[in-house]
Every structure is written in structure tokens, then in C-alpha cells.
CSV table of C-alpha atoms in Angstrom, one decimal:
chain,number,residue,atom,x,y,z
G,1,MET,CA,16.1,-16.3,4.0
G,2,THR,CA,19.4,-15.0,2.7
G,3,ASP,CA,20.7,-11.9,4.5
G,4,HIS,CA,21.9,-9.6,1.8
G,5,GLY,CA,22.5,-6.0,3.0
G,6,PRO,CA,22.9,-2.8,0.8
G,7,GLY,CA,26.6,-2.3,0.0
G,8,ALA,CA,28.5,0.3,2.0
G,9,ASP,CA,28.9,2.4,-1.3
G,10,ARG,CA,25.1,2.7,-1.8
G,11,PRO,CA,23.9,6.3,-1.6
G,12,GLY,CA,22.4,7.2,1.7
G,13,HIS,CA,23.5,4.0,3.3
G,14,ILE,CA,23.7,4.0,7.0
G,15,ALA,CA,27.1,3.5,8.6
G,16,ALA,CA,27.8,0.1,10.1
G,17,GLY,CA,27.0,0.1,13.9
G,18,GLU,CA,24.4,2.7,13.9
G,19,ASP,CA,20.6,2.4,14.0
G,20,ARG,CA,18.8,5.6,13.1
G,21,TRP,CA,15.2,4.8,14.4
G,22,MET,CA,14.1,8.6,13.6
G,23,LEU,CA,14.6,7.6,10.0
G,24,VAL,CA,12.5,4.5,10.3
G,25,ALA,CA,10.0,6.7,12.1
G,26,VAL,CA,10.0,8.9,8.9
G,27,ALA,CA,9.4,5.8,6.8
G,28,GLY,CA,6.3,4.9,8.9
G,29,LEU,CA,5.1,8.5,8.9
G,30,LEU,CA,5.3,8.8,5.1
G,31,SER,CA,3.8,5.4,4.6
G,32,PHE,CA,0.8,6.4,6.7
G,33,VAL,CA,0.5,9.9,4.9
G,34,ALA,CA,0.6,8.1,1.5
G,35,MET,CA,-1.9,5.4,2.2
G,36,LEU,CA,-4.2,8.0,4.2
G,37,ASP,CA,-4.4,9.9,0.9
G,38,MET,CA,-5.7,6.8,-0.8
G,39,ASN,CA,-9.0,7.0,1.2
G,40,ILE,CA,-9.4,10.3,2.9
G,41,VAL,CA,-10.6,12.1,-0.2
G,42,ASN,CA,-13.4,9.5,-0.7
G,43,VAL,CA,-15.7,11.0,1.9
G,44,ALA,CA,-15.3,14.6,0.4
G,45,LEU,CA,-16.3,13.8,-3.1
G,46,ALA,CA,-19.9,15.1,-2.8
G,47,ASP,CA,-18.7,18.3,-1.3
G,48,ILE,CA,-16.0,18.6,-3.9
G,49,ALA,CA,-18.7,18.1,-6.6
G,50,ASP,CA,-20.9,20.8,-5.0
G,51,GLY,CA,-18.0,23.2,-4.4
G,52,LEU,CA,-16.5,22.9,-7.9
G,53,HIS,CA,-19.9,22.7,-9.6
G,54,VAL,CA,-19.3,19.3,-11.3
G,55,SER,CA,-21.0,15.9,-11.4
G,56,ALA,CA,-20.2,13.2,-8.9
G,57,ALA,CA,-18.7,11.0,-11.6
G,58,THR,CA,-16.4,13.9,-12.5
G,59,ALA,CA,-15.5,14.5,-8.9
G,60,GLN,CA,-14.4,10.8,-8.6
G,61,TRP,CA,-11.3,11.8,-10.5
G,62,ALA,CA,-10.0,13.4,-7.4
G,63,VAL,CA,-9.4,10.0,-6.3
G,64,LEU,CA,-8.7,8.1,-9.5
G,65,GLY,CA,-6.3,11.0,-10.3
G,66,TYR,CA,-4.1,9.9,-7.4
G,67,GLN,CA,-4.6,6.1,-7.4
G,68,LEU,CA,-3.9,5.4,-10.9
G,69,PRO,CA,-0.4,7.1,-11.2
G,70,VAL,CA,0.6,5.7,-7.6
G,71,VAL,CA,0.0,2.0,-8.9
G,72,ALA,CA,1.1,2.6,-12.5
G,73,LEU,CA,4.5,4.1,-11.7
G,74,LEU,CA,5.6,1.9,-9.0
G,75,LEU,CA,7.7,-0.4,-11.2
G,76,PRO,CA,9.3,2.4,-13.2
G,77,ALA,CA,10.0,4.4,-10.0
G,78,GLY,CA,11.7,1.3,-8.3
G,79,ARG,CA,14.0,0.9,-11.3
G,80,TRP,CA,14.8,4.6,-11.3
G,81,LEU,CA,15.4,4.7,-7.5
G,82,ASP,CA,18.0,1.8,-7.5
G,83,GLY,CA,20.5,4.3,-9.0
G,84,VAL,CA,19.9,7.6,-7.1
G,85,GLY,CA,20.5,9.0,-3.7
G,86,THR,CA,18.1,7.9,-0.8
G,87,ARG,CA,18.2,11.3,0.9
G,88,SER,CA,17.6,13.5,-2.3
G,89,ALA,CA,14.8,11.1,-3.4
G,90,VAL,CA,13.1,11.4,0.2
G,91,LEU,CA,13.3,15.1,0.2
G,92,ALA,CA,12.4,15.5,-3.5
G,93,ALA,CA,9.2,13.2,-3.2
G,94,THR,CA,8.1,14.5,0.0
G,95,ALA,CA,8.3,18.2,-0.9
G,96,GLY,CA,6.6,17.5,-4.2
G,97,PHE,CA,3.7,15.5,-2.4
G,98,ALA,CA,3.2,18.5,-0.1
G,99,LEU,CA,3.1,21.0,-2.7
G,100,CYS,CA,0.6,19.0,-4.7
G,101,SER,CA,-1.4,18.7,-1.7
G,102,LEU,CA,-1.3,22.6,-1.2
G,103,LEU,CA,-2.4,23.0,-4.9
G,104,ALA,CA,-5.1,20.6,-4.6
G,105,ALA,CA,-6.5,22.4,-1.6
G,106,ALA,CA,-6.3,25.7,-3.7
G,107,ALA,CA,-8.0,24.3,-6.7
G,108,PRO,CA,-10.7,26.8,-8.1
G,109,TRP,CA,-11.9,24.3,-10.8
G,110,ILE,CA,-11.9,20.6,-11.2
G,111,ALA,CA,-9.3,20.4,-14.1
G,112,TRP,CA,-6.7,22.0,-11.7
G,113,LEU,CA,-7.6,19.5,-8.9
G,114,ILE,CA,-7.3,16.5,-11.1
G,115,ALA,CA,-4.0,17.8,-12.5
G,116,ALA,CA,-2.6,18.4,-8.9
G,117,ARG,CA,-3.6,14.8,-7.9
G,118,LEU,CA,-2.2,13.2,-11.0
G,119,ALA,CA,1.1,15.0,-10.2
G,120,GLN,CA,0.6,13.9,-6.3
G,121,GLY,CA,0.2,10.3,-7.4
G,122,ALA,CA,3.5,10.4,-9.2
G,123,PHE,CA,5.2,11.7,-6.1
G,124,GLY,CA,3.1,9.1,-4.1
G,125,ALA,CA,4.6,6.2,-6.2
G,126,VAL,CA,8.2,7.3,-5.3
G,127,LEU,CA,7.3,7.4,-1.6
G,128,PHE,CA,5.8,4.0,-1.6
G,129,VAL,CA,8.9,2.5,-3.1
G,130,LEU,CA,11.3,4.5,-1.0
G,131,MET,CA,9.7,3.7,2.5
G,132,PRO,CA,10.9,0.0,2.8
G,133,VAL,CA,14.2,1.0,1.3
G,134,LEU,CA,14.6,3.9,3.9
G,135,ALA,CA,13.6,1.5,6.8
G,136,ILE,CA,16.0,-1.3,5.8
G,137,ARG,CA,18.9,1.1,5.2
G,138,SER,CA,18.4,2.8,8.7
G,139,VAL,CA,19.2,-0.2,10.7
G,140,ARG,CA,21.7,-3.1,11.1
G,141,PRO,CA,20.7,-6.4,9.7
G,142,PRO,CA,19.7,-8.0,13.0
G,143,LYS,CA,17.0,-5.5,13.4
G,144,ARG,CA,15.5,-5.4,10.0
G,145,ALA,CA,12.2,-7.0,10.7
G,146,ARG,CA,11.7,-4.6,13.6
G,147,ALA,CA,12.3,-1.7,11.3
G,148,MET,CA,10.2,-3.0,8.5
G,149,SER,CA,7.1,-3.5,10.8
G,150,VAL,CA,6.9,0.4,11.1
G,151,PRO,CA,5.9,1.2,7.5
G,152,ALA,CA,4.2,-2.2,6.9
G,153,THR,CA,1.9,-1.5,9.9
G,154,LEU,CA,1.4,2.2,9.6
G,155,GLY,CA,0.7,2.2,5.9
G,156,PRO,CA,-2.5,0.0,6.2
G,157,LEU,CA,-3.5,2.0,9.3
G,158,GLY,CA,-3.4,5.1,7.2
G,159,ALA,CA,-5.8,3.4,4.6
G,160,VAL,CA,-8.5,2.3,7.1
G,161,THR,CA,-8.3,5.6,9.2
G,162,GLY,CA,-8.6,7.7,6.2
G,163,PRO,CA,-12.5,7.9,6.0
G,164,ALA,CA,-12.9,8.6,9.8
G,165,VAL,CA,-10.3,11.3,9.6
G,166,GLY,CA,-11.7,12.8,6.5
G,167,GLY,CA,-15.2,12.8,7.9
G,168,LEU,CA,-14.0,14.7,11.0
G,169,LEU,CA,-12.3,17.3,8.8
G,170,LEU,CA,-15.3,17.6,6.5
G,171,ASP,CA,-17.7,18.3,9.2
G,172,HIS,CA,-15.7,21.1,10.6
G,173,LEU,CA,-13.4,22.6,8.2
G,174,GLY,CA,-14.6,21.7,4.6
G,175,TRP,CA,-13.2,19.7,1.7
G,176,HIS,CA,-10.0,21.7,1.3
G,177,SER,CA,-8.8,20.5,4.7
G,178,VAL,CA,-8.5,16.8,3.6
G,179,PHE,CA,-5.6,17.8,1.2
G,180,LEU,CA,-4.1,20.3,3.9
G,181,VAL,CA,-3.9,17.8,6.8
G,182,LYS,CA,-0.9,16.0,5.4
G,183,ILE,CA,1.3,19.1,4.9
G,184,PRO,CA,2.4,19.3,8.5
G,185,LEU,CA,3.3,15.7,8.7
G,186,CYS,CA,5.3,16.0,5.3
G,187,VAL,CA,7.3,19.1,6.8
G,188,LEU,CA,8.2,17.1,9.8
G,189,ALA,CA,9.5,14.4,7.6
G,190,LEU,CA,11.6,16.9,5.5
G,191,VAL,CA,13.2,18.3,8.7
G,192,VAL,CA,14.0,15.0,10.1
G,193,THR,CA,15.4,13.6,6.7
G,194,TRP,CA,17.5,16.7,6.1
G,195,ARG,CA,19.1,16.5,9.4
G,196,ALA,CA,19.6,12.7,9.8
G,197,LEU,CA,20.5,11.5,6.5
G,198,PRO,CA,24.0,12.4,5.0
G,199,PRO,CA,24.3,14.2,1.6
G,200,ASP,CA,24.5,11.6,-1.3
G,201,GLY,CA,24.9,11.6,-4.9
G,202,GLY,CA,21.7,13.3,-5.8
G,203,LEU,CA,19.1,12.6,-8.6
G,204,ARG,CA,19.4,11.9,-12.1
G,205,ARG,CA,16.8,12.4,-14.8
G,206,PRO,CA,15.5,9.1,-16.3
G,207,ASP,CA,16.9,8.7,-19.9
G,208,ARG,CA,14.5,8.7,-22.9
G,209,ARG,CA,14.8,5.0,-23.3
G,210,SER,CA,13.7,4.4,-19.6
G,211,ALA,CA,10.9,6.9,-20.0
G,212,GLY,CA,9.7,5.1,-23.1
G,213,ASP,CA,10.0,1.7,-21.6
G,214,ALA,CA,7.9,2.9,-18.5
G,215,LEU,CA,5.0,3.7,-20.8
G,216,PRO,CA,3.6,0.1,-21.5
G,217,VAL,CA,3.9,-0.9,-17.8
G,218,ALA,CA,2.2,2.3,-16.7
G,219,THR,CA,-0.4,1.8,-19.2
G,220,GLY,CA,-1.1,-1.8,-18.4
G,221,VAL,CA,-1.1,-1.3,-14.7
G,222,ALA,CA,-3.4,1.8,-14.9
G,223,VAL,CA,-5.8,-0.1,-17.1
G,224,LEU,CA,-5.9,-3.2,-14.7
G,225,LEU,CA,-6.4,-0.8,-11.6
G,226,LEU,CA,-9.2,1.1,-13.4
G,227,ALA,CA,-10.9,-2.2,-14.3
G,228,LEU,CA,-10.8,-3.4,-10.5
G,229,THR,CA,-11.7,0.0,-9.2
G,230,LEU,CA,-14.9,0.2,-11.4
G,231,ALA,CA,-15.9,-3.5,-11.0
G,232,PRO,CA,-17.7,-3.4,-7.6
G,233,ASP,CA,-20.5,-1.1,-9.0
G,234,ARG,CA,-20.4,-3.0,-12.5
G,235,PRO,CA,-18.6,-6.4,-12.7
G,236,ALA,CA,-18.6,-6.1,-16.6
G,237,TRP,CA,-15.7,-3.8,-16.1
G,238,LEU,CA,-13.4,-6.6,-15.3
G,239,LEU,CA,-13.4,-7.5,-18.8
G,240,LEU,CA,-11.3,-4.5,-19.3
G,241,ALA,CA,-8.4,-6.1,-17.4
G,242,LEU,CA,-7.9,-8.2,-20.6
G,243,ALA,CA,-6.6,-5.2,-22.3
G,244,ALA,CA,-3.9,-4.8,-19.7
G,245,VAL,CA,-2.1,-8.0,-20.9
G,246,PRO,CA,-0.5,-7.0,-24.2
G,247,PRO,CA,1.4,-4.0,-22.9
G,248,LEU,CA,2.5,-5.7,-19.8
G,249,TRP,CA,3.7,-8.7,-21.8
G,250,TRP,CA,5.6,-6.3,-24.2
G,251,TRP,CA,7.2,-4.5,-21.2
G,252,SER,CA,8.3,-7.7,-19.5
G,253,ARG,CA,10.3,-8.7,-22.5
G,254,GLY,CA,12.0,-5.4,-22.7
G,255,PRO,CA,14.9,-3.8,-20.7
G,256,GLY,CA,12.6,-2.3,-18.1
G,257,GLY,CA,11.1,-5.6,-17.4
G,258,ARG,CA,14.0,-7.6,-17.3
G,259,PRO,CA,15.3,-6.3,-13.8
G,260,VAL,CA,12.0,-6.7,-12.4
G,261,THR,CA,11.4,-10.4,-13.6
G,262,GLY,CA,15.1,-10.9,-12.5
G,263,VAL,CA,14.1,-10.0,-8.8
G,264,LEU,CA,11.1,-12.3,-8.9
G,265,ARG,CA,13.1,-15.3,-10.1
G,266,VAL,CA,15.0,-15.1,-6.7
G,267,PRO,CA,14.0,-18.3,-5.0
G,268,GLY,CA,10.9,-17.7,-2.8
G,269,LEU,CA,10.2,-14.1,-3.7
G,270,LEU,CA,7.5,-14.8,-6.3
G,271,ARG,CA,5.4,-16.8,-3.7
G,272,ALA,CA,6.2,-13.9,-1.0
G,273,HIS,CA,4.7,-11.4,-3.4
G,274,GLY,CA,1.7,-13.9,-4.1
G,275,ALA,CA,1.1,-14.0,-0.3
G,276,VAL,CA,1.2,-10.2,0.0
G,277,LEU,CA,-1.3,-9.8,-2.7
G,278,ALA,CA,-3.5,-12.5,-1.1
G,279,LEU,CA,-3.4,-11.0,2.3
G,280,ALA,CA,-4.0,-7.5,1.0
G,281,ALA,CA,-7.1,-8.9,-1.0
G,282,GLY,CA,-8.4,-10.6,2.0
G,283,PHE,CA,-7.8,-7.6,4.1
G,284,ALA,CA,-9.7,-5.3,1.7
G,285,ALA,CA,-12.5,-7.7,1.1
G,286,THR,CA,-13.1,-8.2,4.6
G,287,HIS,CA,-13.3,-4.5,5.4
G,288,TYR,CA,-15.6,-3.7,2.5
G,289,VAL,CA,-18.0,-6.8,3.2
G,290,VAL,CA,-18.2,-6.2,6.9
G,291,ALA,CA,-19.1,-2.5,6.8
G,292,LEU,CA,-21.7,-3.2,4.0
G,293,HIS,CA,-23.2,-6.2,5.7
G,294,LEU,CA,-23.5,-4.5,9.1
G,295,GLN,CA,-25.3,-1.5,7.7
G,296,ARG,CA,-27.3,-2.9,5.0
G,297,ASP,CA,-28.5,-6.2,6.3
G,298,ASP,CA,-28.1,-6.0,10.2
G,299,GLY,CA,-29.3,-2.4,10.5
G,300,VAL,CA,-26.4,-1.4,12.5
G,301,SER,CA,-25.6,2.4,12.7
G,302,ALA,CA,-22.8,4.1,11.0
G,303,THR,CA,-21.1,5.0,14.2
G,304,THR,CA,-21.3,1.3,15.5
G,305,THR,CA,-20.2,0.0,12.2
G,306,GLY,CA,-17.2,2.3,12.0
G,307,LEU,CA,-16.1,1.2,15.7
G,308,THR,CA,-16.7,-2.5,14.9
G,309,VAL,CA,-14.5,-2.3,11.6
G,310,LEU,CA,-11.8,-0.5,13.7
G,311,ALA,CA,-11.2,-3.6,15.6
G,312,PHE,CA,-9.1,-4.9,12.7
G,313,PRO,CA,-6.5,-1.9,12.4
G,314,LEU,CA,-6.3,-2.0,16.2
G,315,GLY,CA,-5.3,-5.7,16.1
G,316,MET,CA,-2.8,-4.5,13.5
G,317,GLY,CA,-1.4,-1.7,15.5
G,318,LEU,CA,-1.0,-3.8,18.7
G,319,ALA,CA,0.8,-6.7,16.9
G,320,GLY,CA,3.0,-4.8,14.5
G,321,PRO,CA,6.0,-3.9,16.7
G,322,PRO,CA,6.0,-7.3,18.5
G,323,GLY,CA,5.9,-9.1,15.2
G,324,GLY,CA,9.2,-7.4,14.1
G,325,ARG,CA,10.9,-8.1,17.3
G,326,LEU,CA,9.9,-11.8,17.3
G,327,ALA,CA,11.0,-12.1,13.5
G,328,ASP,CA,14.4,-10.7,14.4
G,329,ARG,CA,14.9,-13.2,17.0
G,330,TYR,CA,13.2,-16.4,15.5
G,331,GLY,CA,13.3,-15.6,11.8
G,332,ALA,CA,11.2,-13.7,9.3
G,333,ARG,CA,9.6,-16.7,7.8
G,334,PRO,CA,8.4,-18.4,10.7
G,335,MET,CA,6.8,-15.2,12.1
G,336,ALA,CA,5.4,-14.3,8.6
G,337,VAL,CA,3.7,-17.8,8.5
G,338,THR,CA,2.3,-17.4,12.0
G,339,GLY,CA,0.7,-14.1,11.4
G,340,ALA,CA,-0.9,-15.3,8.1
G,341,ALA,CA,-2.2,-18.3,9.9
G,342,LEU,CA,-3.7,-16.2,12.7
G,343,THR,CA,-5.4,-13.9,10.1
G,344,ALA,CA,-6.9,-16.9,8.2
G,345,THR,CA,-8.2,-18.2,11.4
G,346,GLY,CA,-9.9,-14.9,12.3
G,347,LEU,CA,-11.4,-14.7,8.8
G,348,LEU,CA,-12.5,-18.4,8.8
G,349,LEU,CA,-14.4,-17.6,11.9
G,350,LEU,CA,-16.3,-15.0,10.2
G,351,VAL,CA,-17.6,-17.3,7.5
G,352,PRO,CA,-20.6,-18.6,9.5
G,353,TRP,CA,-21.8,-15.0,10.1
G,354,ASP,CA,-25.6,-14.9,10.2
G,355,GLY,CA,-28.0,-12.2,11.3
G,356,ALA,CA,-27.9,-13.0,15.0
G,357,TRP,CA,-24.4,-11.9,15.5
G,358,SER,CA,-23.7,-8.8,17.6
G,359,PRO,CA,-21.2,-6.3,16.5
G,360,LEU,CA,-19.1,-7.6,19.4
G,361,ASP,CA,-19.1,-11.0,17.9
G,362,VAL,CA,-17.9,-9.5,14.5
G,363,ALA,CA,-15.4,-7.1,16.2
G,364,TRP,CA,-13.4,-9.9,18.2
G,365,ARG,CA,-13.0,-11.9,15.0
G,366,LEU,CA,-11.9,-8.9,13.1
G,367,ALA,CA,-9.4,-8.2,15.9
G,368,LEU,CA,-7.9,-11.6,15.8
G,369,ALA,CA,-7.4,-11.4,12.1
G,370,GLY,CA,-5.9,-7.9,12.5
G,371,LEU,CA,-3.4,-9.3,15.1
G,372,GLY,CA,-2.4,-11.8,12.5
G,373,MET,CA,-1.9,-9.1,9.9
G,374,GLY,CA,0.3,-7.0,12.3
G,375,LEU,CA,2.5,-10.1,13.0
G,376,ASN,CA,2.8,-10.8,9.3
G,377,GLY,CA,3.6,-7.3,7.7
G,378,GLY,CA,6.9,-6.5,9.0
G,379,PRO,CA,8.4,-10.0,8.7
G,380,THR,CA,7.1,-10.6,5.2
G,381,GLN,CA,8.5,-7.2,4.1
G,382,ALA,CA,11.9,-8.1,5.8
G,383,LEU,CA,11.9,-11.5,4.1
G,384,VAL,CA,11.5,-9.9,0.6
G,385,MET,CA,13.9,-7.1,1.2
G,386,GLY,CA,16.5,-9.3,2.8
G,387,THR,CA,16.4,-11.8,0.0
G,388,ALA,CA,16.4,-9.3,-2.8
G,389,PRO,CA,19.7,-8.5,-4.5
G,390,PRO,CA,21.4,-5.5,-2.6
G,391,ASP,CA,21.7,-3.4,-5.7
G,392,ARG,CA,17.8,-4.0,-6.5
G,393,LEU,CA,16.3,-3.0,-3.2
G,394,ALA,CA,14.2,-0.3,-4.8
G,395,THR,CA,12.9,-2.7,-7.3
G,396,ALA,CA,12.0,-5.2,-4.9
G,397,GLY,CA,10.3,-2.6,-2.9
G,398,SER,CA,8.3,-1.5,-5.9
G,399,THR,CA,7.2,-5.0,-6.8
G,400,VAL,CA,5.9,-5.6,-3.0
G,401,GLN,CA,4.0,-2.3,-3.2
G,402,LEU,CA,2.4,-3.2,-6.5
G,403,ALA,CA,1.3,-6.6,-5.2
G,404,ARG,CA,-0.2,-4.9,-2.1
G,405,SER,CA,-1.8,-2.2,-4.0
G,406,LEU,CA,-3.4,-4.7,-6.5
G,407,GLY,CA,-4.5,-6.7,-3.7
G,408,PHE,CA,-6.4,-3.6,-1.9
G,409,THR,CA,-8.2,-3.1,-5.0
G,410,LEU,CA,-8.8,-6.7,-6.1
G,411,GLY,CA,-10.4,-7.6,-2.7
G,412,PRO,CA,-13.6,-5.4,-2.8
G,413,ALA,CA,-14.0,-6.2,-6.6
G,414,LEU,CA,-13.8,-10.1,-5.9
G,415,ALA,CA,-16.0,-10.0,-2.9
G,416,THR,CA,-18.6,-7.9,-4.7
G,417,ALA,CA,-18.6,-10.5,-7.5
G,418,ALA,CA,-19.0,-13.4,-5.0
G,419,TRP,CA,-21.7,-11.7,-3.1
G,420,GLY,CA,-23.7,-10.9,-6.5
G,421,LEU,CA,-23.2,-14.3,-8.1
G,422,THR,CA,-24.3,-16.3,-4.9
G,423,GLY,CA,-26.6,-13.7,-3.2
G,424,VAL,CA,-25.0,-15.0,0.0
G,425,PRO,CA,-23.4,-12.3,2.1
G,426,ARG,CA,-21.0,-15.0,3.8
G,427,ALA,CA,-19.5,-15.4,0.3
G,428,GLY,CA,-17.3,-12.4,0.7
G,429,PRO,CA,-15.8,-13.5,4.1
G,430,ALA,CA,-15.3,-16.9,2.6
G,431,LEU,CA,-13.4,-15.6,-0.2
G,432,ALA,CA,-11.3,-13.4,2.2
G,433,ALA,CA,-10.6,-16.5,4.2
G,434,THR,CA,-9.5,-18.5,1.1
G,435,ALA,CA,-7.1,-15.8,0.1
G,436,ALA,CA,-5.6,-15.9,3.6
G,437,CYS,CA,-4.9,-19.6,3.5
G,438,LEU,CA,-3.4,-19.3,0.2
G,439,ALA,CA,-1.0,-16.8,1.6
G,440,VAL,CA,-0.1,-19.3,4.4
G,441,SER,CA,0.8,-22.0,2.2
G,442,LEU,CA,2.8,-19.7,-0.1
G,443,LEU,CA,4.7,-18.3,2.8
G,444,ALA,CA,5.3,-21.8,4.5
G,445,LEU,CA,6.8,-23.5,1.6
G,446,PRO,CA,10.8,-22.9,1.9
G,447,ALA,CA,12.8,-21.3,-1.0
G,448,VAL,CA,14.3,-24.0,-3.1
G,449,ARG,CA,17.6,-22.7,-4.6
G,450,PRO,CA,18.9,-24.1,-7.9
């Protein structure tokens, strides 16, 4: 791993000798909020459909309206953010995200709600890219992995706790509350960022050429995400993914794609991105299959299922901070490999699952896999951000977030396909374990420099 740091002249750069952990906490908080929004609305779709008098299929766009722009705009946002001030970008994106949450909660009809969610997804894409950049610029190089472990751990925790938090809010306060709950956290992040980050060069509007160049990648990624999202219910939707190839290929050959492909050509970075995607797919596939199998085949109650599945994020939360500290001491790559290997071990132990297992038998295996994910997250992020060119940190952050987001969406789709084709519930855990083993091999290979 090569230690490149952001140059002293970069906007929003933290002065040498200072560690601003409050800004790292802001990065973690906003990662949690942005990922929470990915899943918290799912549990409210039936109530939204009833409250706004629309069908369940139409209400589903309250979720897709956020997810599609988040993933589609990650790469264009990364390229844009490489040339703007960190403080200005964080303030603008957080304020826009909070405002859109308020507008969504106040929606009197479905078109209003979908429009608010589309705009919120655009701000969410900027937040996803900014969080690793903010974390790495807030501390000195010897503490990078420690800092990166905060957003890398809290982000996935937001994703898996979303349904539980949403269910509680829905039962007591109604569907509007699932949008309002994030506003106080955004206000806190705004106050800390305003006070802790020095003024910078501000924002700049994307030029017409950049905006036009963003269209094909946004189209291709949105089509790919839509295909993966709809595939669990109807696998034939996977064929739609083929339509994403032409616009993405055209974009990769243009001025917008060259900076991204240039980052991925840095020795070791492409394999690290592959490992991030594989582990995210394994994580999402396991979460999906275990919850489904416990309730459908083992007859376990929803409460017991929820507590069992929470073993995974609990393990992640416990191992995340120590993983960053160990990576700062012994190196990011060894710690990333160790974490991925531990995750693969936990998932491999799930493969022989039969109907005789108790929820506790499943839970300790999930906890073991979660410990590995916690140990892996920060070091892998630090490995990528520390190897990327200093003037391409936001681009590197966007590519990692895209790999992780596609992995989260790809996991359930592949697990459903494997289960449907084989008729064997353990096919899902086997696929997840295979993905984790692939991640181990990708991370273990050292970068070879030309």
C-alpha cells in the first residue's frame, strides 16, 4: 500500500498535526443516515399506499426513487467533488438531504413524494462519496484506518437497522415519521461541520460537457440497479442488465470515464473494488436468505428472526473500531485479509444449515461473519483511499461506494436465483460464502507495480 495523502492545498484539508475526530464522527453519522434511508422506507410502503391512495407497485417508487439516483450519480458526483471545497459540499449536501426529507414527509400526493425522493437520492449520492473523503482528510496518515472504520462500520449498520427503526416509528407515529427521523441527525452534522471545518473555495456548477457526460453512466447504472432490484421477484428482469452495457461502454471511452478508469488502473485498486463488491454481495445475500429461511421454513417468529439476524451487525459494530486500530499498527492489507477470511469462515459454517438448527446456532455463525466484516471495512477503505492519487480521492470514494451498493443489490438477486434454480435453501449461504472466499483471494494478492 502506498501512502498518498491529500495535498496541503486541497480545499478543506486538515492542517498537519491535527486530528479532528468530531469530523470523523460526522462522516460516520451521515453514512448511517444515508444507508438508513435505503431500507427504513420499505416497512412503510403499505401505509404510504393507503395514505396517498395508490397501489403498492406505485408506492414502491418511494424506495426506488431514492435508490436509483444514489447509485446512478455516484461516479459523476465523485468527479465533480474532486474540484470543490469539502466544507461547502458537506453543508450543501446535508442541508439538501434534510430539506428533501421534510418535503417527503409533507407529501400530499405520490408525485410530490417521488419527486422529493429523487432529489434526496441526488444529495445522498454526494454524501456517500464525501464521507470517506471527509474521514481521511480529518486525521493524519497514521490514523487513517481508524478513521475509515467509522463510516465503513456505521454505514452498513444503518442499512440493517433501518427496518427495525422504521417498524417502531410506523407503529407509534405513522409513515411520515420515517422521513422526519433523519432531520435532527442532519442538523447536528451541519452544526459540527460549520464549526469544525475551515472555509474553503466553495462549490462550482458542473459545466455542460460534464453534465452531458454524466448522462450515459447514470443511465447505465440506473438500468443495472433496476434489473438487480426487480430480479428477486422475477429473475427474468436480470436480462435488462444487458441494456446497461452500451451506455457504460460509451461513457468509459469519454472524458468522464477516463479519470475513473485511471483510478482503477492503479495497481491493486481494481482487485480491492472486486473484494468490496463480493463481500457486500455476501453480506446482503446472507441477511436476505437467513431471514427468509427462518420464517418460511423453520417457522420462527418475526421477533426471533429479527434478533437472530441482528447478530451480524452486532459483530460488525464490535469489531469495526479495533479493526481500524489494528490496521494502523500492522497494515491495512493484512487486517483486510484477516477480516475477509473470518467472514468467509462464518458463512462457510452456515452452508450445512438444516431444519434442526436453533436460532442460536445460526446467530453465532452470523456474529462470527459480522466480526470479520467489521475488521475488514475500515482497513479495506483505507487501503483504497490511501493508494488512490491525492487529487482523485472523491473519484476513488465514488467507485468504492458504487461497488458496495451494487453488491448490496446483487446479493439478494443471486441468492434468490440460486435458491430458485436448485430448490435448496442452503444454496444462498453457499453462494455468499463463495463470494467471501473470492474477496479473500482478491485482497491477499499484493499489488504488482509496472
